[in-house]
Amino acid sequence: MRLKTCLAAAAALLAPAVSLAGPVAHGVWLGRDAGAAQTPPMGWNAWNAFRTEVDEGKVMGAAQALVDDGLAKLGYVYVNLDDGWWLKRRADGRMIVRTRIFPSATTPDGATNFRPFTDRLHAMGLKAGIYTDVGHNACSQAFDLHSPNLPEGAAAERQVGLAGHVVQDVNLYVREWGFDYLKVDACGLADFAPDSKLVRDQGYIGLTPEIDRSSLNRTDNARVEQRYAEVAAALKTARPNGDYVFSICAWGMGNVREWGKDVGSSWRTSSDITPNWSSMLHNYDSAAKRALYAGPGHWNDPDMLDIGQGDFDTAHLTEARSHFSLWAMLNAPLLIGYDLRKASPELLAVLGNADLIAVDQDPAGNQATIAYDSDDAQILVKTMADHHKVVALFNRTAAPVKVTLMAGHLKLRDGAEIELTDLWSKTVVRFTGEITFELAPHEARVFAAQGPRDLVGGVYLSEIPGAINVVDDGVRRPQLDPTVHRNVDPWGGTRSGGSRPLYSGWGGAQADATPYGETLQIAGHPYTSGIGVLANSLLQVKNDDGYRAFHAMVGIDDSTIDRDHAVRFAVYVDGKPVAVTPPLKYGDAPRDISADISGHRVIELVATSAAGSDETPIVVSWGSARLEK
Ligand code: GLA
């Protein structure tokens, strides 16, 4: 009944020939959902445990432990080499393996071959990953100069990165050698300035930096994207069936948070993790507010797990569990970075928590969104494929903290009984309305929540970020995200003059919040559910579950700074507008926009303004945006 009325209203708004400026609806799903990473990749990587001092025995030891400890069965199947495996680039461009540490790659002609190594892993039911750099040189050549495993030879022979050899190397790695996973780092674009002391001292051939680690403005974002896109294209050609993982490792630089999802299976959102609480917070924050940018086939990557070391070792199991819980809530890749040959049963129990792994690996790929935010405590809520909720209550501080969980945080019905099952202790508690927990220092408690949904017969878009593709978030000039925890730099300490925001992302589309982290509100009407985005944006929504109607209350958000320009909202199916509002101004009442989407797989939401790209962005809200049966 209600749907009919709304559709009639929408139809009345449609002029016979609608022409809309601004982002153009495509009619087809543009989200990157091909490839092997339908769920976040899981496995092991040599770096956090061994840095460049890796060898075949250590790697095969980890592989065997994955199998013997039952971790492979739980999904940890990638065994990934990191920096240090290479000897040099031959005159004809072929990369040569350092057979002193990877003896099985030895061949009589010296050409070397990693195929026996990947064959062994495959025969164990595992997959194999390899590492390279998108520039000419690798990170170890700048930061691990003491390493016994640095590339050798003349300057050109030591150019082990992909630059100038993209197709040749990609073919070698994923076709000839049979690797399934390619991690592509970016130090070659950042750390080898031709006039630097490093380049002079080491006799490298420099490259004018395209990434400035401390400055978004001095980074050539388009060039960085183009370089990674070339790798993506080469991978696609080399493995046309898409059966590979492409891991972009540009540490949140180059505005990768915007384009990473279209190019790779995952993209690092921050600098390297270190086994330190503050570093973990920093990396977690760098991905925690990017839910709308991730989904099946494309994942935010806050870096590998550092469980087993430092603040996350066997003596710090609360911290180890929190680190693991958060990565699972974020749908992060779960790559163990520990020498598994010596893992304690307690650590294996953390890494092997099947309930948490199921949270990370849920096929819907809905990264948790933040239902309550502060520097002390946070509540993260994730909607599983079957629409039940998983909630994490997280104490960021070193003191106990009280956290009250409300039905509303879960979008479950207030007044109905809700059952919480603790995914660590497996204990069950029930509550109605709200329940308070006292969290120990650094504790994260994670519960599966069952109870009647507030929205019956439908789902809010903010509950299904994995089904949303942010084609254009309206951000014209990338801005640094000031909400990422600013830790003392693990490498430079306090010599740098201060810890500053590093990663673009401020102003990006958000679930249940404005692009700047405020609550959604149109002309005095608050919305606890909805999407906040800038004008001149285009969001795609995948309707695989066969919903029949789209509804939202739209308008310019009260938080906007630009109050001058009007915005028109439109819903498209099959590339055609099916509901359009008149231009709405700041202060205009929220406008109902509804559309019949029966039988349509891709819904597109467009907000268009006449504001020029140099003007202050306009904040708009898709209040209560939802799909209904
Ligand atoms: C960079 C990456 C790390 C690791 C090292 C190897 O720092 O971010 O994950 O691969 O390089 O040198």
XYZ file of C-alpha atoms and ligand atoms in Angstrom:
641
model
C 0.000 0.000 0.000
C 2.673 2.381 1.152
C 4.918 1.364 -1.740
C 2.172 2.124 -4.263
C 1.616 5.608 -2.873
C 5.296 6.339 -2.908
C 5.736 5.087 -6.432
C 2.888 7.222 -7.632
C 4.524 10.227 -6.030
C 7.824 9.319 -7.639
C 6.234 8.877 -11.054
C 4.644 12.293 -10.743
C 8.096 13.769 -10.313
C 9.356 12.293 -13.532
C 9.208 14.640 -16.448
C 8.946 12.794 -19.800
C 12.520 13.550 -20.761
C 14.667 13.711 -17.672
C 18.138 15.003 -18.200
C 20.431 15.151 -15.212
C 23.887 16.626 -15.007
C 26.521 15.209 -12.676
C 27.629 11.610 -12.210
C 26.171 9.303 -14.823
C 24.406 6.116 -13.817
C 25.872 3.059 -15.497
C 23.183 0.432 -15.310
C 25.716 -2.285 -14.588
C 27.553 -3.172 -11.394
C 31.019 -1.629 -11.504
C 32.278 -3.015 -8.183
C 35.300 -5.267 -8.412
C 33.965 -8.605 -7.325
C 35.904 -11.013 -9.501
C 38.876 -12.936 -8.270
C 39.933 -15.297 -5.558
C 39.264 -12.897 -2.674
C 35.506 -13.333 -2.450
C 36.159 -13.337 1.283
C 39.229 -11.712 2.854
C 42.409 -13.710 2.130
C 43.726 -15.784 5.043
C 47.131 -17.308 5.531
C 50.644 -16.562 6.650
C 53.281 -14.054 5.589
C 56.975 -14.208 6.391
C 57.557 -10.519 7.068
C 56.482 -9.848 10.663
C 58.243 -12.991 11.851
C 61.465 -12.914 9.821
C 61.789 -9.695 7.832
C 64.241 -10.453 5.002
C 65.913 -13.205 6.981
C 63.604 -15.766 5.557
C 64.425 -19.131 4.044
C 62.693 -22.135 2.610
C 62.857 -24.086 5.883
C 61.110 -21.310 7.779
C 58.420 -20.929 5.142
C 57.774 -24.639 4.769
C 57.765 -24.906 8.573
C 54.969 -22.355 8.667
C 53.132 -24.180 5.895
C 53.398 -27.481 7.733
C 52.210 -25.840 10.959
C 49.179 -24.389 9.151
C 48.248 -27.909 8.129
C 49.227 -29.703 11.359
C 47.601 -27.193 13.706
C 44.340 -27.262 11.783
C 44.627 -23.631 10.724
C 44.577 -24.471 7.004
C 41.232 -26.195 7.474
C 39.938 -23.008 9.072
C 40.851 -21.064 5.936
C 44.480 -20.012 6.433
C 45.724 -21.211 3.057
C 47.979 -18.536 1.580
C 51.673 -18.934 2.343
C 53.226 -15.666 1.260
C 56.834 -14.754 0.684
C 57.711 -11.161 1.404
C 60.851 -9.108 0.768
C 64.184 -10.912 0.530
C 63.568 -13.801 -1.888
C 65.317 -12.258 -4.864
C 68.902 -12.325 -5.964
C 68.876 -10.063 -9.013
C 67.377 -9.209 -12.371
C 69.233 -10.893 -15.241
C 70.333 -8.879 -18.307
C 67.292 -10.141 -20.262
C 65.066 -8.939 -17.443
C 64.276 -12.320 -15.887
C 64.149 -12.274 -12.096
C 66.476 -14.722 -10.389
C 65.694 -16.379 -7.035
C 68.235 -16.392 -4.209
C 68.737 -20.149 -4.183
C 71.019 -20.008 -1.137
C 67.837 -19.533 0.917
C 65.373 -21.159 -1.504
C 67.363 -24.178 -2.693
C 64.424 -25.876 -4.404
C 64.450 -23.068 -6.978
C 67.907 -24.107 -8.234
C 68.136 -25.052 -11.907
C 71.210 -26.314 -13.818
C 71.205 -23.287 -16.124
C 71.004 -20.759 -13.272
C 67.667 -19.377 -14.489
C 66.041 -20.511 -11.193
C 62.462 -21.680 -10.867
C 60.016 -21.304 -8.008
C 57.649 -23.905 -9.494
C 58.844 -26.800 -7.293
C 58.200 -24.590 -4.248
C 54.672 -23.600 -5.290
C 53.971 -27.199 -6.359
C 54.841 -28.382 -2.861
C 52.517 -25.842 -1.281
C 49.737 -26.721 -3.691
C 50.212 -30.408 -2.956
C 49.657 -29.589 0.718
C 46.322 -27.985 -0.162
C 47.776 -24.506 0.284
C 48.284 -21.516 -1.986
C 51.427 -19.508 -2.637
C 52.103 -15.794 -2.543
C 55.004 -13.671 -3.707
C 56.098 -10.102 -3.164
C 57.376 -7.304 -5.378
C 57.365 -3.518 -5.663
C 55.616 -1.245 -8.131
C 58.745 0.922 -8.572
C 62.282 -0.120 -9.516
C 63.523 -0.934 -6.038
C 62.196 -2.634 -2.934
C 61.692 -1.517 0.653
C 64.574 -3.593 2.028
C 66.900 -1.703 -0.300
C 66.061 1.439 1.660
C 65.280 0.184 5.156
C 67.113 -3.123 5.699
C 70.569 -2.255 4.474
C 72.130 -4.610 7.017
C 70.249 -7.521 5.445
C 72.222 -10.477 4.081
C 69.476 -10.886 1.475
C 69.566 -7.667 -0.497
C 69.542 -7.873 -4.296
C 73.035 -8.098 -5.744
C 74.957 -6.865 -8.766
C 75.063 -3.702 -10.833
C 72.416 -1.015 -10.353
C 70.222 -2.416 -13.130
C 70.483 -5.951 -11.727
C 69.321 -4.613 -8.374
C 66.184 -3.114 -9.924
C 63.981 -5.935 -8.745
C 60.674 -4.029 -8.761
C 58.062 -4.231 -11.493
C 58.673 -0.848 -13.115
C 59.641 -1.411 -16.739
C 58.975 -5.167 -16.416
C 55.338 -5.373 -15.390
C 54.185 -7.914 -17.956
C 57.377 -9.965 -17.856
C 57.417 -10.255 -14.051
C 53.695 -10.822 -13.623
C 53.790 -13.620 -16.190
C 56.786 -15.158 -14.471
C 55.219 -15.016 -11.011
C 51.640 -16.078 -11.581
C 51.925 -18.095 -14.796
C 55.345 -19.707 -14.996
C 55.945 -20.051 -11.255
C 52.303 -20.555 -10.316
C 51.925 -18.083 -7.462
C 48.330 -17.295 -6.536
C 48.832 -14.096 -4.614
C 50.863 -11.010 -5.539
C 51.696 -8.352 -2.964
C 52.944 -5.166 -4.594
C 54.724 -2.693 -2.371
C 55.506 0.935 -3.201
C 58.837 1.952 -1.658
C 60.231 2.230 -5.163
C 57.935 5.212 -5.698
C 58.745 6.860 -2.387
C 62.252 6.332 -1.131
C 64.737 6.483 -3.998
C 65.009 10.167 -4.913
C 67.848 10.582 -7.447
C 69.621 13.158 -5.307
C 69.222 11.307 -1.991
C 72.058 10.052 0.150
C 70.608 6.526 -0.087
C 70.718 6.474 -3.879
C 74.199 7.970 -3.973
C 75.621 5.677 -1.289
C 74.078 2.507 -2.702
C 74.636 3.384 -6.341
C 70.973 2.914 -7.260
C 69.304 4.441 -10.298
C 66.917 6.866 -8.605
C 63.302 7.674 -9.318
C 61.813 11.084 -8.613
C 59.343 10.236 -5.835
C 55.724 9.896 -6.867
C 54.710 9.243 -3.254
C 55.666 11.600 -0.462
C 54.915 9.656 2.708
C 54.298 12.831 4.663
C 52.317 14.794 2.107
C 49.173 13.995 0.178
C 49.643 17.171 -1.852
C 53.124 16.169 -2.929
C 51.982 12.693 -3.967
C 51.059 12.056 -7.597
C 47.872 10.124 -6.842
C 46.919 9.604 -10.486
C 50.349 8.220 -11.364
C 50.330 5.835 -8.410
C 46.901 4.569 -9.420
C 48.018 4.176 -13.028
C 51.032 2.102 -12.025
C 48.901 -0.271 -9.963
C 46.282 -0.413 -12.721
C 48.997 -1.605 -15.125
C 49.785 -4.439 -12.748
C 46.092 -5.275 -12.465
C 45.829 -5.438 -16.257
C 48.878 -7.689 -16.527
C 47.466 -10.028 -13.888
C 44.161 -10.225 -15.687
C 45.910 -11.216 -18.892
C 48.192 -13.685 -17.163
C 45.349 -15.381 -15.260
C 42.196 -14.710 -17.271
C 40.090 -16.849 -14.931
C 40.677 -14.268 -12.223
C 41.915 -16.885 -9.791
C 44.450 -14.723 -7.944
C 44.767 -12.146 -5.193
C 46.252 -8.733 -5.941
C 47.354 -7.053 -2.735
C 48.133 -3.350 -3.083
C 50.680 -2.222 -0.507
C 50.837 1.566 -0.828
C 50.247 2.097 2.931
C 47.143 4.292 2.548
C 49.065 6.731 0.329
C 48.205 7.968 -3.170
C 44.514 8.312 -2.264
C 44.312 4.524 -2.553
C 41.271 4.456 -0.303
C 39.319 5.843 -3.253
C 40.628 3.711 -6.143
C 42.061 0.609 -4.436
C 38.681 -1.128 -4.554
C 38.558 -0.851 -8.345
C 42.098 -2.094 -8.911
C 43.056 -4.692 -6.304
C 41.714 -7.454 -4.079
C 42.899 -5.525 -1.035
C 44.793 -2.344 -0.336
C 46.793 -1.374 2.694
C 45.138 1.506 4.522
C 48.142 2.527 6.630
C 51.822 2.194 7.379
C 53.238 -1.079 8.731
C 51.887 -2.540 11.932
C 54.334 -3.090 14.782
C 53.593 -5.313 17.795
C 52.549 -2.380 19.877
C 49.062 -1.405 21.120
C 49.273 2.122 19.791
C 50.379 0.960 16.355
C 47.510 -1.547 16.253
C 45.052 1.264 17.077
C 46.498 3.404 14.298
C 46.153 0.652 11.705
C 42.699 -0.364 12.889
C 41.457 3.243 12.709
C 42.808 3.635 9.193
C 40.264 1.062 7.963
C 37.460 1.329 10.510
C 35.498 4.105 8.813
C 35.812 2.798 5.262
C 33.100 0.143 5.362
C 31.375 1.398 2.224
C 34.534 0.977 0.178
C 34.985 -2.752 0.864
C 33.066 -5.860 -0.097
C 33.438 -9.268 -1.734
C 36.503 -9.156 -3.993
C 37.888 -5.912 -2.534
C 38.973 -5.396 1.069
C 40.450 -2.730 3.299
C 43.774 -4.041 4.603
C 44.982 -2.613 7.921
C 48.075 -4.874 7.551
C 48.986 -8.339 8.725
C 48.282 -9.737 12.157
C 51.033 -9.126 14.696
C 49.679 -11.723 17.109
C 52.417 -13.582 18.952
C 54.788 -10.674 19.326
C 55.265 -7.750 21.724
C 51.972 -6.420 23.068
C 50.143 -9.357 21.463
C 52.214 -12.271 22.746
C 51.162 -15.147 24.997
C 51.545 -12.919 28.056
C 49.027 -10.449 26.548
C 46.130 -12.582 25.438
C 43.537 -9.861 26.054
C 45.365 -7.669 23.555
C 45.908 -10.566 21.143
C 42.189 -11.368 21.224
C 41.262 -7.707 20.720
C 43.598 -7.371 17.717
C 42.074 -10.519 16.198
C 38.493 -9.470 16.992
C 38.936 -6.077 15.367
C 40.499 -7.504 12.211
C 37.594 -9.963 11.950
C 35.016 -7.190 12.409
C 36.738 -5.147 9.676
C 36.770 -8.069 7.215
C 40.525 -7.609 7.110
C 42.793 -10.134 5.441
C 43.944 -12.488 8.214
C 47.617 -13.060 7.528
C 49.490 -14.550 10.453
C 52.883 -12.907 10.933
C 54.387 -15.240 13.489
C 56.852 -18.108 13.498
C 54.186 -20.771 13.792
C 56.761 -23.437 14.556
C 56.870 -22.063 18.098
C 53.246 -20.947 18.599
C 51.791 -21.685 22.043
C 48.409 -23.420 22.359
C 46.996 -20.147 23.696
C 48.067 -18.249 20.584
C 46.770 -20.984 18.323
C 43.452 -20.751 20.153
C 43.282 -17.022 19.366
C 44.176 -17.487 15.686
C 41.924 -20.514 15.461
C 38.714 -19.054 16.899
C 36.331 -20.453 14.304
C 33.497 -18.144 15.340
C 35.603 -15.038 14.766
C 36.924 -16.460 11.504
C 33.313 -16.964 10.393
C 32.691 -13.288 11.161
C 35.642 -12.260 8.980
C 34.705 -14.705 6.229
C 30.962 -14.105 6.094
C 30.017 -14.190 2.399
C 28.031 -10.937 2.470
C 31.269 -9.071 3.157
C 29.648 -6.352 5.255
C 32.473 -4.669 7.127
C 31.380 -3.608 10.607
C 30.196 -0.041 10.944
C 30.674 2.104 14.006
C 27.523 2.410 16.098
C 29.193 4.321 18.913
C 32.445 6.210 18.541
C 34.864 7.767 20.991
C 38.566 7.741 21.734
C 37.874 5.568 24.795
C 35.359 2.976 23.701
C 33.665 1.984 20.471
C 30.776 -0.226 19.472
C 31.124 -1.911 16.090
C 28.239 -3.736 14.485
C 28.410 -6.098 11.567
C 25.470 -7.540 9.672
C 25.971 -11.140 8.621
C 24.595 -12.627 5.398
C 21.601 -14.046 7.294
C 21.085 -10.560 8.793
C 21.968 -11.535 12.332
C 24.274 -9.095 14.030
C 27.731 -9.393 15.482
C 28.766 -6.644 17.846
C 32.170 -5.755 19.261
C 32.524 -3.592 22.358
C 36.036 -2.239 22.346
C 37.987 -0.587 25.145
C 40.835 1.322 23.504
C 42.309 2.486 26.808
C 44.578 1.076 29.497
C 41.870 1.532 32.179
C 38.583 -0.323 32.669
C 35.639 1.242 30.859
C 31.857 0.803 31.091
C 30.034 0.272 27.814
C 26.261 0.209 27.537
C 24.966 -1.662 24.532
C 21.484 -0.682 23.394
C 19.067 -2.477 21.092
C 19.259 0.598 18.872
C 23.006 0.114 18.308
C 22.109 -3.252 16.794
C 19.090 -1.946 14.866
C 17.102 -4.518 16.822
C 13.714 -3.820 18.349
C 13.757 -1.905 21.599
C 11.658 -3.718 24.184
C 12.261 -7.185 22.750
C 14.612 -9.708 24.299
C 18.026 -9.936 22.690
C 20.393 -12.855 23.158
C 24.117 -12.299 23.116
C 26.583 -15.155 22.666
C 30.153 -14.259 23.565
C 32.332 -15.452 20.686
C 35.350 -15.871 22.976
C 33.913 -17.386 26.178
C 30.803 -18.857 24.447
C 28.666 -17.710 27.390
C 25.160 -16.411 26.717
C 23.404 -13.380 28.236
C 20.002 -11.908 27.475
C 18.806 -8.340 27.796
C 15.956 -6.057 26.892
C 16.593 -2.432 25.985
C 20.171 -2.112 27.141
C 22.940 -3.918 28.952
C 26.142 -2.617 30.509
C 29.510 -4.350 30.454
C 32.680 -3.382 32.221
C 35.524 -3.962 29.822
C 39.010 -4.694 31.102
C 41.857 -2.504 29.812
C 42.306 -3.107 26.055
C 39.504 -5.627 26.017
C 37.253 -6.262 23.025
C 34.190 -8.399 23.676
C 32.461 -9.799 20.641
C 28.935 -11.184 20.657
C 26.610 -12.725 18.140
C 23.266 -11.000 18.725
C 19.877 -12.535 18.024
C 16.640 -10.637 18.344
C 13.811 -9.186 16.286
C 14.918 -6.592 13.783
C 13.688 -3.054 14.059
C 13.092 -2.909 10.311
C 10.979 -5.915 9.436
C 11.030 -7.194 5.866
C 13.808 -4.920 4.774
C 17.374 -3.836 5.306
C 18.995 -0.442 5.722
C 21.733 0.315 3.220
C 24.028 1.109 6.127
C 23.667 -2.523 7.219
C 24.912 -3.886 3.897
C 28.057 -1.954 2.990
C 29.335 -5.050 1.178
C 26.513 -4.618 -1.353
C 27.367 -0.987 -2.018
C 29.882 0.291 -4.515
C 30.887 3.899 -4.083
C 31.457 4.767 -7.734
C 31.929 8.442 -6.931
C 31.827 9.842 -3.412
C 31.888 13.437 -4.573
C 35.305 14.081 -3.021
C 37.065 16.336 -5.484
C 40.064 17.259 -3.401
C 41.219 14.443 -1.121
C 41.516 15.462 2.505
C 43.424 13.833 5.344
C 41.397 11.831 7.842
C 42.009 13.390 11.268
C 40.331 10.548 13.189
C 43.124 7.982 12.864
C 44.988 7.395 16.137
C 48.254 9.309 16.000
C 50.928 7.084 17.476
C 54.569 7.867 18.044
C 56.212 6.748 14.816
C 57.660 3.296 15.561
C 60.697 4.032 13.362
C 61.412 7.753 13.708
C 60.201 8.198 17.303
C 59.732 11.824 18.263
C 62.368 13.136 15.856
C 59.779 13.938 13.199
C 58.225 17.018 14.786
C 54.893 15.360 15.457
C 52.474 12.685 14.409
C 50.147 14.090 11.753
C 47.160 12.795 9.826
C 48.541 10.813 6.893
C 45.753 9.201 4.937
C 43.138 10.678 2.654
C 39.565 9.704 3.395
C 37.930 12.609 5.181
C 34.714 13.396 3.353
C 34.192 9.854 2.060
C 30.772 8.195 2.125
C 29.752 6.869 5.547
C 27.210 4.478 7.002
C 24.945 6.116 9.626
C 27.091 9.263 9.707
C 27.949 12.235 7.563
C 31.204 12.173 5.588
C 32.687 14.153 8.467
C 31.476 11.839 11.214
C 28.414 13.769 12.389
C 24.956 12.318 12.897
C 22.628 12.461 9.893
C 20.012 15.193 10.077
C 17.846 16.966 7.492
C 15.946 20.125 8.465
C 15.933 19.105 12.116
C 14.947 15.470 11.453
C 17.633 13.083 12.711
C 18.217 9.693 11.080
C 19.912 6.904 12.997
C 20.164 4.872 9.800
C 21.229 6.161 6.426
C 24.098 7.041 4.171
C 25.993 10.306 4.408
C 27.805 11.436 1.297
C 28.804 14.555 -0.602
C 26.839 15.950 -3.520
C 27.870 14.947 -7.033
C 28.110 11.372 -5.919
C 26.996 8.024 -7.292
C 26.434 4.939 -5.160
C 25.542 1.552 -6.570
C 23.536 -0.950 -4.546
C 23.502 -4.619 -5.461
C 20.051 -6.128 -5.163
C 20.979 -9.807 -5.206
C 18.382 -10.601 -2.552
C 15.481 -9.558 -4.753
C 14.129 -6.579 -2.849
C 11.162 -4.892 -4.492
C 11.286 -1.334 -3.229
C 13.784 1.367 -2.363
C 12.900 4.130 0.075
C 14.766 7.044 1.594
C 14.188 10.483 3.043
C 16.678 12.745 1.340
C 17.941 16.266 1.612
C 20.860 18.512 2.353
C 22.311 17.600 5.709
C 22.081 20.248 8.428
C 25.834 19.945 8.971
C 26.733 21.220 5.505
C 28.878 24.313 5.257
C 27.770 25.225 1.746
C 24.160 26.392 2.200
C 23.796 28.029 -1.201
C 23.542 25.268 -3.772
C 20.564 22.991 -4.312
C 20.894 19.241 -4.803
C 18.750 16.912 -6.843
C 18.442 13.269 -5.819
C 17.710 10.475 -8.251
C 17.291 6.721 -8.167
C 18.206 4.785 -11.304
C 17.557 1.240 -12.365
C 19.059 -0.137 -15.559
C 20.725 3.209 -16.054
C 17.387 5.031 -16.218
C 16.017 7.436 -13.617
C 12.920 6.042 -11.915
C 12.604 8.595 -9.152
C 13.904 12.147 -9.104
C 13.427 14.965 -6.638
C 13.240 18.605 -7.529
C 16.326 20.583 -6.522
C 16.372 20.631 -2.714
C 17.905 23.487 -0.778
C 19.449 23.687 2.667
C 16.621 23.732 5.217
C 14.082 22.061 2.910
C 12.135 19.308 4.645
C 13.311 15.745 4.031
C 11.848 14.452 0.801
C 10.551 10.932 0.308
C 12.199 9.237 -2.656
C 10.978 5.749 -3.473
C 11.269 3.410 -6.390
C 10.017 0.057 -7.556
C 13.152 -2.021 -7.993
C 11.530 -5.418 -8.550
C 13.650 -7.581 -10.806
C 16.527 -5.105 -10.932
C 19.978 -6.160 -9.786
C 21.651 -2.739 -9.616
C 20.154 0.367 -8.060
C 22.021 3.638 -8.449
C 21.706 6.626 -6.159
C 22.822 9.945 -7.538
C 22.963 13.316 -5.799
C 23.703 16.167 -8.173
C 24.388 19.821 -7.508
C 25.389 22.676 -9.697
C 28.245 23.533 -7.340
C 31.603 23.771 -9.079
C 34.428 21.461 -8.131
C 36.285 24.278 -6.393
C 33.418 25.031 -4.066
C 32.909 23.732 -0.551
C 31.432 20.242 -0.779
C 27.745 19.905 0.055
C 26.832 17.225 2.582
C 23.720 15.239 1.729
C 21.860 12.499 3.552
C 20.014 9.460 2.286
C 18.060 9.182 5.542
C 16.645 5.737 6.419
C 17.739 4.525 2.981
C 16.503 0.963 2.751
C 15.470 -1.922 0.567
C 12.163 -3.628 1.244
C 10.561 -6.854 0.132
C 56.918 -2.525 3.458
C 55.588 -3.245 3.586
C 55.726 -4.400 4.547
C 56.813 -5.339 4.085
C 58.116 -4.582 3.893
C 59.170 -5.415 3.207
O 57.278 -1.894 4.621
O 54.586 -2.364 3.983
O 54.501 -5.077 4.666
O 56.406 -5.947 2.885
O 57.931 -3.432 3.090
O 60.369 -4.705 3.058
